[in-house]
Amino acid sequence: MGLLKQLVSFALVGASFQGLIPRQTQEFTDEDIQSGKALQQIGKTAYDNALSRVEASQSTCTKENIRVRKEWRNIPGPERIEFVKAVECLMEKPNVYPNVTGPKSMFDSFGVLHYHLTPYVHNSAYFLLFHRLYIWTYEEKLRSLCGYTGAFPYWEWGLDAGSVENSPLFDGSETSLGSNGAAVNSTGPSFFPTGSGGGCVTAGPFKNYTVNFGPNTARDPLAPNPRCLKRDLNTQICARWASIQNTTETILESPDIELFQANVQGDPRYPAAMKWGFAVHGGGHFSIAGDPGGDFYFSPLEPAFYLHHGQIDRMYFIWQNLDWENRQNMAGTITMMNRPASRNGTLDDVLDISPVGDSFTYRELLDTVGGSPFCFAYE
Ligand SMILES: *[C@@H]1O[C@H](CO)[C@@H](O)[C@H](O)[C@H]1NC(C)=O
Ligand SMILES: *[C@@H]1O[C@H](CO)[C@@H](O)[C@H](O)[C@H]1NC(C)=O
Ligand SMILES: *[C@@H]1O[C@H](CO)[C@@H](O)[C@H](O)[C@H]1NC(C)=O
Ligand SMILES: *[C@@H]1O[C@H](CO)[C@@H](O)[C@H](O)[C@H]1NC(C)=O
Ligand SMILES: *[C@@H]1O[C@H](CO)[C@@H](O)[C@H](O)[C@H]1NC(C)=O
Ligand SMILES: [Cu+2]
């Protein structure tokens, strides 16, 4: 059943190793970390550092053409509505994969791509850079195929740790991505607190969106299987694993790329990463949950996926730019949890995401302001 796949992948039940890791956060008080002041400060430092690199470089990325990504609630309402319209437009553009019967649209093609690459781009050397290219390519399609001109959004989960149901992202208003799923009684075992929804989205954008294929446990996951979009918003998971404190400390307590990616994913192979439990990656995913949001392979068929991974990429951007000289590297092998055992990834490896997008070396993906291909920063 998918549950096993989910558990192995999104996150892992965390034992508590509190106290084992020296806190490297002395420059901030607990209050600064809880309130978000610390995150705001390191975010600003990272942004300023990235922009100074832009000024100093000869790249095609300039202060004039750089795109600044914003938190959903900091984007004006009309622009959020434009974003939703662009996503709906992508759901009408043709699928680019041949020989598949389930996928119906360009939006769906992103789901096929993720499905094919899942075993190589999670808990592996490629996790952060693959997802960086993936959501950027999605942004490019929204612009080139659907005329979107606004800011690309991310979702800072921690701002909603008090109530995901009331998040501007999920409140069901026309400036949201639609509501929670209808409340249904949960069935089956629950390893973690159950959410407040579980049924079909009841209001707002994407209420009428049809999920065309999946789940990953189906005999043919790419065969047609039209159904409603379900969500099971989960404030407890958000508060416990994806709080502002968790986000901030994950950035501050990760000395190198190997531990940073382990901490973001709660990778159980690393004792130091165990304390994060589901960690921010799993915490954000399971704050949304449902179908396909809770499906490890097909979660990109949930429109909020891209905002969740926007925040993961923002964390990576901040972490990198706090010590740019030392944070342009890669660690880990090229298979999920190194199963089956594989070689180490290298920055010269090529990531080819055709037919959805283009092909790049991982090295080209390190710098969001490198100009080839990226030119963006996070506000
Ligand atoms: C698609 O299916 C056709 C007919 O079976 C086959 O000739 C073709 O090679 C397939 N294309 C791909 C990309 O798999
Ligand atoms: C959920 O469970 C409650 C209490 O057992 C019951 O009263 C209610 O009818 C159930 N709702 C649904 C939709 O099954
Ligand atoms: C969903 O579709 C119905 C029937 O076409 C329509 O009346 C309704 O406005 C749509 N809802 C949304 C949120 O798009
Ligand atoms: C994550 O944040 C929550 C809420 O601030 C806190 O209770 C929890 O201890 C944090 N987790 C870790 C591993 O620090
Ligand atoms: C792979 O990377 C690890 C850790 O960085 C290193 O210890 C190991 O020697 C590398 N393996 C090979 C075959 O280079
Ligand atoms: Cu993924």
GROMACS .gro file of C-alpha atoms and ligand atoms in nm:
model
  450
    1MET     CA    1   0.000   0.000   0.000
    2GLY     CA    2   0.106   0.356  -0.060
    3LEU     CA    3   0.142   0.414   0.308
    4LEU     CA    4   0.467   0.224   0.320
    5LYS     CA    5   0.601   0.413   0.023
    6GLN     CA    6   0.490   0.732   0.190
    7LEU     CA    7   0.658   0.650   0.515
    8VAL     CA    8   0.982   0.545   0.359
    9SER     CA    9   0.993   0.849   0.151
   10PHE     CA   10   0.826   1.163   0.271
   11ALA     CA   11   0.965   1.125   0.607
   12LEU     CA   12   1.042   0.892   0.876
   13VAL     CA   13   0.920   0.844   1.218
   14GLY     CA   14   1.165   1.038   1.422
   15ALA     CA   15   1.311   0.941   1.749
   16SER     CA   16   1.400   1.234   1.960
   17PHE     CA   17   1.766   1.310   1.985
   18GLN     CA   18   1.720   1.645   2.149
   19GLY     CA   19   2.037   1.768   2.303
   20LEU     CA   20   2.266   1.566   2.082
   21ILE     CA   21   2.329   1.847   1.838
   22PRO     CA   22   2.509   2.159   1.949
   23ARG     CA   23   2.293   2.456   1.867
   24GLN     CA   24   2.466   2.689   1.628
   25THR     CA   25   2.204   2.949   1.674
   26GLN     CA   26   2.350   3.152   1.955
   27GLU     CA   27   2.325   3.472   1.758
   28PHE     CA   28   1.947   3.458   1.795
   29THR     CA   29   1.730   3.434   2.102
   30ASP     CA   30   1.459   3.168   2.124
   31GLU     CA   31   1.208   3.446   2.094
   32ASP     CA   32   1.364   3.572   1.770
   33ILE     CA   33   1.349   3.221   1.631
   34GLN     CA   34   0.988   3.157   1.734
   35SER     CA   35   0.861   3.494   1.617
   36GLY     CA   36   1.012   3.472   1.272
   37LYS     CA   37   1.246   3.765   1.329
   38ALA     CA   38   1.552   3.542   1.287
   39LEU     CA   39   1.420   3.393   0.963
   40GLN     CA   40   1.342   3.738   0.833
   41GLN     CA   41   1.697   3.849   0.909
   42ILE     CA   42   1.874   3.555   0.751
   43GLY     CA   43   1.635   3.576   0.456
   44LYS     CA   44   1.732   3.939   0.405
   45THR     CA   45   2.102   3.865   0.441
   46ALA     CA   46   2.072   3.589   0.182
   47TYR     CA   47   1.878   3.813  -0.055
   48ASP     CA   48   2.131   4.096  -0.019
   49ASN     CA   49   2.421   3.857  -0.072
   50ALA     CA   50   2.260   3.716  -0.387
   51LEU     CA   51   2.195   4.065  -0.522
   52SER     CA   52   2.555   4.174  -0.462
   53ARG     CA   53   2.668   3.874  -0.663
   54VAL     CA   54   2.435   3.985  -0.940
   55GLU     CA   55   2.592   4.331  -0.940
   56ALA     CA   56   2.944   4.193  -0.942
   57SER     CA   57   2.887   3.942  -1.222
   58GLN     CA   58   2.874   3.974  -1.599
   59SER     CA   59   2.586   3.731  -1.628
   60THR     CA   60   2.262   3.799  -1.812
   61CYS     CA   61   2.088   3.809  -1.475
   62THR     CA   62   2.067   4.171  -1.362
   63LYS     CA   63   1.897   4.377  -1.094
   64GLU     CA   64   1.656   4.488  -1.364
   65ASN     CA   65   1.544   4.149  -1.488
   66ILE     CA   66   1.568   3.938  -1.173
   67ARG     CA   67   1.239   3.779  -1.065
   68VAL     CA   68   1.159   3.796  -0.699
   69ARG     CA   69   0.950   3.513  -0.561
   70LYS     CA   70   0.704   3.598  -0.287
   71GLU     CA   71   0.509   3.436  -0.010
   72TRP     CA   72   0.148   3.376  -0.121
   73ARG     CA   73  -0.002   3.626   0.123
   74ASN     CA   74   0.238   3.899   0.015
   75ILE     CA   75   0.110   3.880  -0.343
   76PRO     CA   76  -0.182   4.116  -0.413
   77GLY     CA   77  -0.522   3.945  -0.454
   78PRO     CA   78  -0.564   4.021  -0.827
   79GLU     CA   79  -0.219   3.876  -0.898
   80ARG     CA   80  -0.305   3.561  -0.701
   81ILE     CA   81  -0.618   3.525  -0.912
   82GLU     CA   82  -0.404   3.561  -1.225
   83PHE     CA   83  -0.180   3.285  -1.095
   84VAL     CA   84  -0.478   3.053  -1.043
   85LYS     CA   85  -0.603   3.132  -1.394
   86ALA     CA   86  -0.261   3.051  -1.537
   87VAL     CA   87  -0.258   2.713  -1.357
   88GLU     CA   88  -0.607   2.640  -1.489
   89CYS     CA   89  -0.478   2.734  -1.834
   90LEU     CA   90  -0.188   2.489  -1.796
   91MET     CA   91  -0.450   2.224  -1.720
   92GLU     CA   92  -0.590   2.290  -2.069
   93LYS     CA   93  -0.262   2.279  -2.262
   94PRO     CA   94  -0.169   1.950  -2.430
   95ASN     CA   95   0.017   1.674  -2.251
   96VAL     CA   96   0.363   1.622  -2.401
   97TYR     CA   97   0.422   1.254  -2.313
   98PRO     CA   98   0.350   1.003  -2.590
   99ASN     CA   99   0.185   0.668  -2.525
  100VAL     CA  100   0.014   0.749  -2.197
  101THR     CA  101  -0.362   0.745  -2.169
  102GLY     CA  102  -0.425   0.903  -1.828
  103PRO     CA  103  -0.246   1.238  -1.852
  104LYS     CA  104  -0.453   1.500  -2.031
  105SER     CA  105  -0.262   1.826  -2.000
  106MET     CA  106   0.071   2.001  -1.967
  107PHE     CA  107  -0.004   2.027  -1.597
  108ASP     CA  108  -0.038   1.648  -1.595
  109SER     CA  109   0.291   1.609  -1.782
  110PHE     CA  110   0.469   1.751  -1.479
  111GLY     CA  111   0.311   1.469  -1.278
  112VAL     CA  112   0.442   1.209  -1.523
  113LEU     CA  113   0.792   1.355  -1.505
  114HIS     CA  114   0.793   1.346  -1.125
  115TYR     CA  115   0.656   0.992  -1.126
  116HIS     CA  116   0.939   0.873  -1.352
  117LEU     CA  117   1.215   1.044  -1.155
  118THR     CA  118   1.093   0.994  -0.799
  119PRO     CA  119   1.332   0.704  -0.719
  120TYR     CA  120   1.634   0.920  -0.811
  121VAL     CA  121   1.546   1.266  -0.686
  122HIS     CA  122   1.444   1.214  -0.323
  123ASN     CA  123   1.687   1.130  -0.042
  124SER     CA  124   1.960   1.143  -0.303
  125ALA     CA  125   2.223   1.386  -0.428
  126TYR     CA  126   1.971   1.536  -0.667
  127PHE     CA  127   1.683   1.625  -0.436
  128LEU     CA  128   1.732   2.000  -0.402
  129LEU     CA  129   1.859   2.079  -0.750
  130PHE     CA  130   1.606   1.860  -0.930
  131HIS     CA  131   1.315   2.027  -0.750
  132ARG     CA  132   1.467   2.368  -0.814
  133LEU     CA  133   1.467   2.306  -1.190
  134TYR     CA  134   1.129   2.136  -1.177
  135ILE     CA  135   0.937   2.425  -1.021
  136TRP     CA  136   1.127   2.681  -1.229
  137THR     CA  137   1.024   2.494  -1.544
  138TYR     CA  138   0.665   2.500  -1.418
  139GLU     CA  139   0.694   2.876  -1.371
  140GLU     CA  140   0.834   2.907  -1.724
  141LYS     CA  141   0.536   2.716  -1.865
  142LEU     CA  142   0.290   2.936  -1.675
  143ARG     CA  143   0.459   3.234  -1.839
  144SER     CA  144   0.524   3.107  -2.190
  145LEU     CA  145   0.207   2.903  -2.244
  146CYS     CA  146  -0.037   3.093  -2.024
  147GLY     CA  147   0.088   3.451  -2.010
  148TYR     CA  148   0.146   3.471  -1.636
  149THR     CA  149   0.351   3.781  -1.552
  150GLY     CA  150   0.326   3.798  -1.173
  151ALA     CA  151   0.552   3.680  -0.895
  152PHE     CA  152   0.603   3.309  -0.850
  153PRO     CA  153   0.462   3.217  -0.509
  154TYR     CA  154   0.591   3.003  -0.224
  155TRP     CA  155   0.414   2.890   0.092
  156GLU     CA  156   0.580   2.960   0.427
  157TRP     CA  157   0.409   2.679   0.619
  158GLY     CA  158   0.514   2.814   0.956
  159LEU     CA  159   0.290   3.118   0.914
  160ASP     CA  160  -0.004   2.877   0.924
  161ALA     CA  161   0.110   2.658   1.212
  162GLY     CA  162  -0.183   2.803   1.411
  163SER     CA  163  -0.442   2.692   1.155
  164VAL     CA  164  -0.374   2.556   0.809
  165GLU     CA  165  -0.751   2.564   0.750
  166ASN     CA  166  -0.748   2.944   0.775
  167SER     CA  167  -0.439   2.987   0.560
  168PRO     CA  168  -0.482   3.238   0.277
  169LEU     CA  169  -0.370   2.948   0.062
  170PHE     CA  170  -0.653   2.714   0.166
  171ASP     CA  171  -0.935   2.932   0.300
  172GLY     CA  172  -1.151   2.860  -0.004
  173SER     CA  173  -1.169   3.224  -0.111
  174GLU     CA  174  -1.114   3.325  -0.473
  175THR     CA  175  -0.761   3.437  -0.382
  176SER     CA  176  -0.674   3.092  -0.242
  177LEU     CA  177  -0.591   2.762  -0.411
  178GLY     CA  178  -0.925   2.626  -0.292
  179SER     CA  179  -1.047   2.494   0.039
  180ASN     CA  180  -0.982   2.198   0.261
  181GLY     CA  181  -1.147   1.871   0.164
  182ALA     CA  182  -1.488   1.789   0.311
  183ALA     CA  183  -1.460   1.644   0.660
  184VAL     CA  184  -1.480   1.267   0.652
  185ASN     CA  185  -1.424   1.015   0.925
  186SER     CA  186  -1.078   0.874   0.897
  187THR     CA  187  -1.033   0.506   0.838
  188GLY     CA  188  -0.737   0.282   0.888
  189PRO     CA  189  -0.436   0.317   1.109
  190SER     CA  190  -0.302   0.659   1.183
  191PHE     CA  191   0.065   0.697   1.253
  192PHE     CA  192   0.017   1.064   1.301
  193PRO     CA  193  -0.264   1.300   1.396
  194THR     CA  194  -0.542   1.290   1.139
  195GLY     CA  195  -0.634   1.599   0.942
  196SER     CA  196  -0.956   1.800   0.945
  197GLY     CA  197  -1.071   1.718   0.591
  198GLY     CA  198  -1.008   1.412   0.380
  199GLY     CA  199  -1.284   1.450   0.121
  200CYS     CA  200  -1.314   1.649  -0.199
  201VAL     CA  201  -1.227   2.019  -0.204
  202THR     CA  202  -1.554   2.198  -0.134
  203ALA     CA  203  -1.498   2.560  -0.234
  204GLY     CA  204  -1.287   2.800  -0.434
  205PRO     CA  205  -1.035   2.740  -0.710
  206PHE     CA  206  -0.970   2.378  -0.815
  207LYS     CA  207  -1.301   2.262  -0.666
  208ASN     CA  208  -1.380   2.145  -1.018
  209TYR     CA  209  -1.035   2.020  -1.112
  210THR     CA  210  -1.027   1.656  -1.211
  211VAL     CA  211  -0.723   1.454  -1.108
  212ASN     CA  212  -0.672   1.241  -1.418
  213PHE     CA  213  -0.446   0.951  -1.316
  214GLY     CA  214  -0.263   0.782  -1.031
  215PRO     CA  215  -0.234   0.685  -0.750
  216ASN     CA  216   0.111   0.527  -0.747
  217THR     CA  217  -0.040   0.208  -0.605
  218ALA     CA  218  -0.265   0.156  -0.909
  219ARG     CA  219  -0.181  -0.134  -1.138
  220ASP     CA  220  -0.112   0.117  -1.416
  221PRO     CA  221  -0.047   0.448  -1.243
  222LEU     CA  222  -0.055   0.638  -1.574
  223ALA     CA  223  -0.392   0.497  -1.684
  224PRO     CA  224  -0.703   0.715  -1.667
  225ASN     CA  225  -0.855   0.742  -1.319
  226PRO     CA  226  -1.057   1.062  -1.307
  227ARG     CA  227  -1.154   1.176  -0.957
  228CYS     CA  228  -1.189   1.480  -0.739
  229LEU     CA  229  -0.905   1.662  -0.565
  230LYS     CA  230  -0.898   1.564  -0.198
  231ARG     CA  231  -0.727   1.746   0.086
  232ASP     CA  232  -0.683   1.665   0.451
  233LEU     CA  233  -0.534   1.979   0.603
  234ASN     CA  234  -0.340   1.909   0.917
  235THR     CA  235  -0.250   2.187   1.155
  236GLN     CA  236  -0.088   1.957   1.410
  237ILE     CA  237   0.164   1.827   1.159
  238CYS     CA  238   0.236   2.178   1.039
  239ALA     CA  239   0.293   2.304   1.393
  240ARG     CA  240   0.513   2.014   1.493
  241TRP     CA  241   0.732   1.965   1.186
  242ALA     CA  242   0.707   2.272   0.966
  243SER     CA  243   0.699   2.561   1.212
  244ILE     CA  244   0.892   2.884   1.171
  245GLN     CA  245   1.126   2.750   1.439
  246ASN     CA  246   1.181   2.426   1.245
  247THR     CA  247   1.251   2.615   0.922
  248THR     CA  248   1.491   2.857   1.087
  249GLU     CA  249   1.681   2.598   1.289
  250THR     CA  250   1.708   2.360   0.994
  251ILE     CA  251   1.890   2.636   0.807
  252LEU     CA  252   2.106   2.745   1.099
  253GLU     CA  253   2.200   2.399   1.226
  254SER     CA  254   2.316   2.250   0.894
  255PRO     CA  255   2.690   2.297   0.842
  256ASP     CA  256   2.716   2.131   0.501
  257ILE     CA  257   2.503   2.021   0.207
  258GLU     CA  258   2.493   1.660   0.318
  259LEU     CA  259   2.338   1.750   0.652
  260PHE     CA  260   2.124   2.028   0.513
  261GLN     CA  261   1.947   1.797   0.270
  262ALA     CA  262   1.925   1.527   0.538
  263ASN     CA  263   1.771   1.769   0.788
  264VAL     CA  264   1.524   1.908   0.537
  265GLN     CA  265   1.400   1.554   0.463
  266GLY     CA  266   1.445   1.395   0.805
  267ASP     CA  267   1.674   1.139   0.645
  268PRO     CA  268   1.696   0.849   0.895
  269ARG     CA  269   2.042   0.747   0.777
  270TYR     CA  270   2.179   1.049   0.961
  271PRO     CA  271   2.151   1.041   1.340
  272ALA     CA  272   2.166   1.420   1.347
  273ALA     CA  273   1.868   1.441   1.112
  274MET     CA  274   1.642   1.213   1.317
  275LYS     CA  275   1.527   1.478   1.557
  276TRP     CA  276   1.343   1.655   1.276
  277GLY     CA  277   1.104   1.361   1.239
  278PHE     CA  278   0.893   1.419   0.928
  279ALA     CA  279   1.103   1.733   0.888
  280VAL     CA  280   0.995   2.038   0.693
  281HIS     CA  281   0.967   1.852   0.362
  282GLY     CA  282   0.735   1.583   0.495
  283GLY     CA  283   0.571   1.829   0.735
  284GLY     CA  284   0.471   2.062   0.452
  285HIS     CA  285   0.347   1.777   0.233
  286PHE     CA  286   0.140   1.622   0.510
  287SER     CA  287  -0.001   1.958   0.616
  288ILE     CA  288  -0.188   1.934   0.284
  289ALA     CA  289  -0.211   1.555   0.244
  290GLY     CA  290  -0.509   1.398   0.069
  291ASP     CA  291  -0.511   1.269  -0.286
  292PRO     CA  292  -0.288   1.328  -0.476
  293GLY     CA  293  -0.117   1.564  -0.227
  294GLY     CA  294  -0.021   1.275   0.000
  295ASP     CA  295   0.104   1.055  -0.283
  296PHE     CA  296   0.480   1.049  -0.292
  297TYR     CA  297   0.495   1.000  -0.668
  298PHE     CA  298   0.199   1.211  -0.777
  299SER     CA  299   0.194   1.496  -0.526
  300PRO     CA  300   0.266   1.748  -0.809
  301LEU     CA  301  -0.089   1.684  -0.934
  302GLU     CA  302  -0.192   1.887  -0.627
  303PRO     CA  303  -0.157   2.254  -0.737
  304ALA     CA  304  -0.023   2.356  -0.394
  305PHE     CA  305   0.278   2.127  -0.444
  306TYR     CA  306   0.468   2.399  -0.629
  307LEU     CA  307   0.428   2.647  -0.346
  308HIS     CA  308   0.539   2.390  -0.091
  309HIS     CA  309   0.849   2.312  -0.292
  310GLY     CA  310   0.896   2.683  -0.348
  311GLN     CA  311   0.950   2.711   0.025
  312ILE     CA  312   1.193   2.416   0.024
  313ASP     CA  313   1.386   2.590  -0.252
  314ARG     CA  314   1.370   2.918  -0.060
  315MET     CA  315   1.528   2.747   0.240
  316TYR     CA  316   1.799   2.616   0.010
  317PHE     CA  317   1.848   2.963  -0.139
  318ILE     CA  318   1.884   3.117   0.207
  319TRP     CA  319   2.115   2.843   0.329
  320GLN     CA  320   2.337   2.871   0.020
  321ASN     CA  321   2.361   3.248   0.027
  322LEU     CA  322   2.455   3.265   0.393
  323ASP     CA  323   2.792   3.115   0.294
  324TRP     CA  324   2.800   3.108  -0.084
  325GLU     CA  325   3.171   3.031  -0.119
  326ASN     CA  326   3.134   2.702   0.065
  327ARG     CA  327   2.787   2.598  -0.043
  328GLN     CA  328   2.813   2.516  -0.411
  329ASN     CA  329   2.848   2.143  -0.385
  330MET     CA  330   2.663   1.816  -0.388
  331ALA     CA  331   2.659   1.509  -0.163
  332GLY     CA  332   2.498   1.170  -0.177
  333THR     CA  333   2.432   0.900  -0.432
  334ILE     CA  334   2.195   0.892  -0.726
  335THR     CA  335   1.927   0.658  -0.587
  336MET     CA  336   1.669   0.716  -0.316
  337MET     CA  337   1.814   0.611   0.021
  338ASN     CA  338   2.095   0.465  -0.188
  339ARG     CA  339   1.867   0.176  -0.282
  340PRO     CA  340   1.981   0.009  -0.498
  341ALA     CA  341   2.337   0.110  -0.408
  342SER     CA  342   2.470   0.361  -0.657
  343ARG     CA  343   2.758   0.597  -0.727
  344ASN     CA  344   2.788   0.947  -0.585
  345GLY     CA  345   2.621   1.222  -0.781
  346THR     CA  346   2.843   1.492  -0.931
  347LEU     CA  347   2.781   1.846  -1.044
  348ASP     CA  348   2.875   1.741  -1.396
  349ASP     CA  349   2.588   1.495  -1.415
  350VAL     CA  350   2.322   1.598  -1.662
  351LEU     CA  351   1.959   1.646  -1.565
  352ASP     CA  352   1.739   1.598  -1.869
  353ILE     CA  353   1.371   1.670  -1.808
  354SER     CA  354   1.254   1.641  -2.166
  355PRO     CA  355   0.988   1.648  -2.299
  356VAL     CA  356   0.865   1.881  -2.023
  357GLY     CA  357   1.176   2.099  -2.010
  358ASP     CA  358   1.540   2.121  -2.104
  359SER     CA  359   1.864   1.958  -2.009
  360PHE     CA  360   2.127   2.108  -1.777
  361THR     CA  361   2.424   2.001  -1.573
  362TYR     CA  362   2.356   2.016  -1.201
  363ARG     CA  363   2.635   2.272  -1.177
  364GLU     CA  364   2.426   2.513  -1.383
  365LEU     CA  365   2.143   2.480  -1.131
  366LEU     CA  366   2.342   2.578  -0.823
  367ASP     CA  367   2.304   2.951  -0.859
  368THR     CA  368   1.953   3.101  -0.876
  369VAL     CA  369   2.109   3.424  -1.004
  370GLY     CA  370   2.361   3.260  -1.237
  371GLY     CA  371   2.167   3.363  -1.548
  372SER     CA  372   2.193   3.025  -1.718
  373PRO     CA  373   1.918   2.926  -1.674
  374PHE     CA  374   1.808   3.096  -1.352
  375CYS     CA  375   1.755   3.456  -1.254
  376PHE     CA  376   1.547   3.467  -0.940
  377ALA     CA  377   1.569   3.533  -0.569
  378TYR     CA  378   1.338   3.488  -0.272
  379GLU     CA  379   1.200   3.783  -0.085
  380LIG     C1  380   0.471   0.478  -2.872
  380LIG     O1  381   0.400   0.365  -2.916
  380LIG     C2  382   0.426   0.333  -3.054
  380LIG     C3  383   0.334   0.220  -3.095
  380LIG     O2  384   0.337   0.117  -3.000
  380LIG     C4  385   0.573   0.301  -3.071
  380LIG     O3  386   0.601   0.274  -3.207
  380LIG     C5  387   0.655   0.419  -3.024
  380LIG     O4  388   0.792   0.385  -3.030
  380LIG     C6  389   0.619   0.459  -2.883
  380LIG     N1  390   0.687   0.582  -2.850
  380LIG     C7  391   0.755   0.598  -2.735
  380LIG     C8  392   0.822   0.730  -2.717
  380LIG     O5  393   0.758   0.513  -2.649
  381LIG     C1  394  -1.852   1.009   1.148
  381LIG     O1  395  -1.855   0.950   1.276
  381LIG     C2  396  -1.953   1.010   1.361
  381LIG     C3  397  -1.937   0.953   1.502
  381LIG     O2  398  -1.907   0.815   1.495
  381LIG     C4  399  -2.093   0.982   1.303
  381LIG     O3  400  -2.191   1.040   1.384
  381LIG     C5  401  -2.100   1.044   1.164
  381LIG     O4  402  -2.223   1.013   1.104
  381LIG     C6  403  -1.986   0.993   1.075
  381LIG     N1  404  -1.984   1.071   0.951
  381LIG     C7  405  -1.969   1.015   0.833
  381LIG     C8  406  -1.966   1.109   0.715
  381LIG     O5  407  -1.955   0.895   0.816
  382LIG     C1  408  -1.757   2.442  -1.077
  382LIG     O1  409  -1.838   2.403  -1.184
  382LIG     C2  410  -1.976   2.441  -1.168
  382LIG     C3  411  -2.056   2.379  -1.281
  382LIG     O2  412  -1.997   2.409  -1.404
  382LIG     C4  413  -1.984   2.592  -1.164
  382LIG     O3  414  -2.116   2.635  -1.143
  382LIG     C5  415  -1.897   2.645  -1.048
  382LIG     O4  416  -1.895   2.786  -1.052
  382LIG     C6  417  -1.756   2.591  -1.059
  382LIG     N1  418  -1.686   2.627  -0.936
  382LIG     C7  419  -1.566   2.682  -0.934
  382LIG     C8  420  -1.512   2.717  -0.801
  382LIG     O5  421  -1.500   2.701  -1.034
  383LIG     C1  422   0.964   2.219   1.559
  383LIG     O1  423   0.886   2.330   1.600
  383LIG     C2  424   0.794   2.302   1.703
  383LIG     C3  425   0.711   2.427   1.727
  383LIG     O2  426   0.789   2.542   1.740
  383LIG     C4  427   0.870   2.259   1.828
  383LIG     O3  428   0.778   2.223   1.929
  383LIG     C5  429   0.955   2.138   1.793
  383LIG     O4  430   1.034   2.101   1.904
  383LIG     C6  431   1.047   2.170   1.676
  383LIG     N1  432   1.124   2.052   1.638
  383LIG     C7  433   1.254   2.042   1.656
  383LIG     C8  434   1.317   1.915   1.615
  383LIG     O5  435   1.320   2.132   1.703
  384LIG     C1  436   3.105   0.912  -0.212
  384LIG     O1  437   3.095   1.018  -0.120
  384LIG     C2  438   3.129   0.980   0.013
  384LIG     C3  439   3.095   1.093   0.109
  384LIG     O2  440   3.120   1.217   0.051
  384LIG     C4  441   3.275   0.938   0.018
  384LIG     O3  442   3.308   0.900   0.149
  384LIG     C5  443   3.296   0.823  -0.078
  384LIG     O4  444   3.430   0.791  -0.084
  384LIG     C6  445   3.246   0.858  -0.217
  384LIG     N1  446   3.250   0.738  -0.300
  384LIG     C7  447   3.318   0.734  -0.412
  384LIG     C8  448   3.312   0.603  -0.486
  384LIG     O5  449   3.379   0.830  -0.456
  385CU      CU  450   0.942   1.549  -0.530
   0.00000   0.00000   0.00000
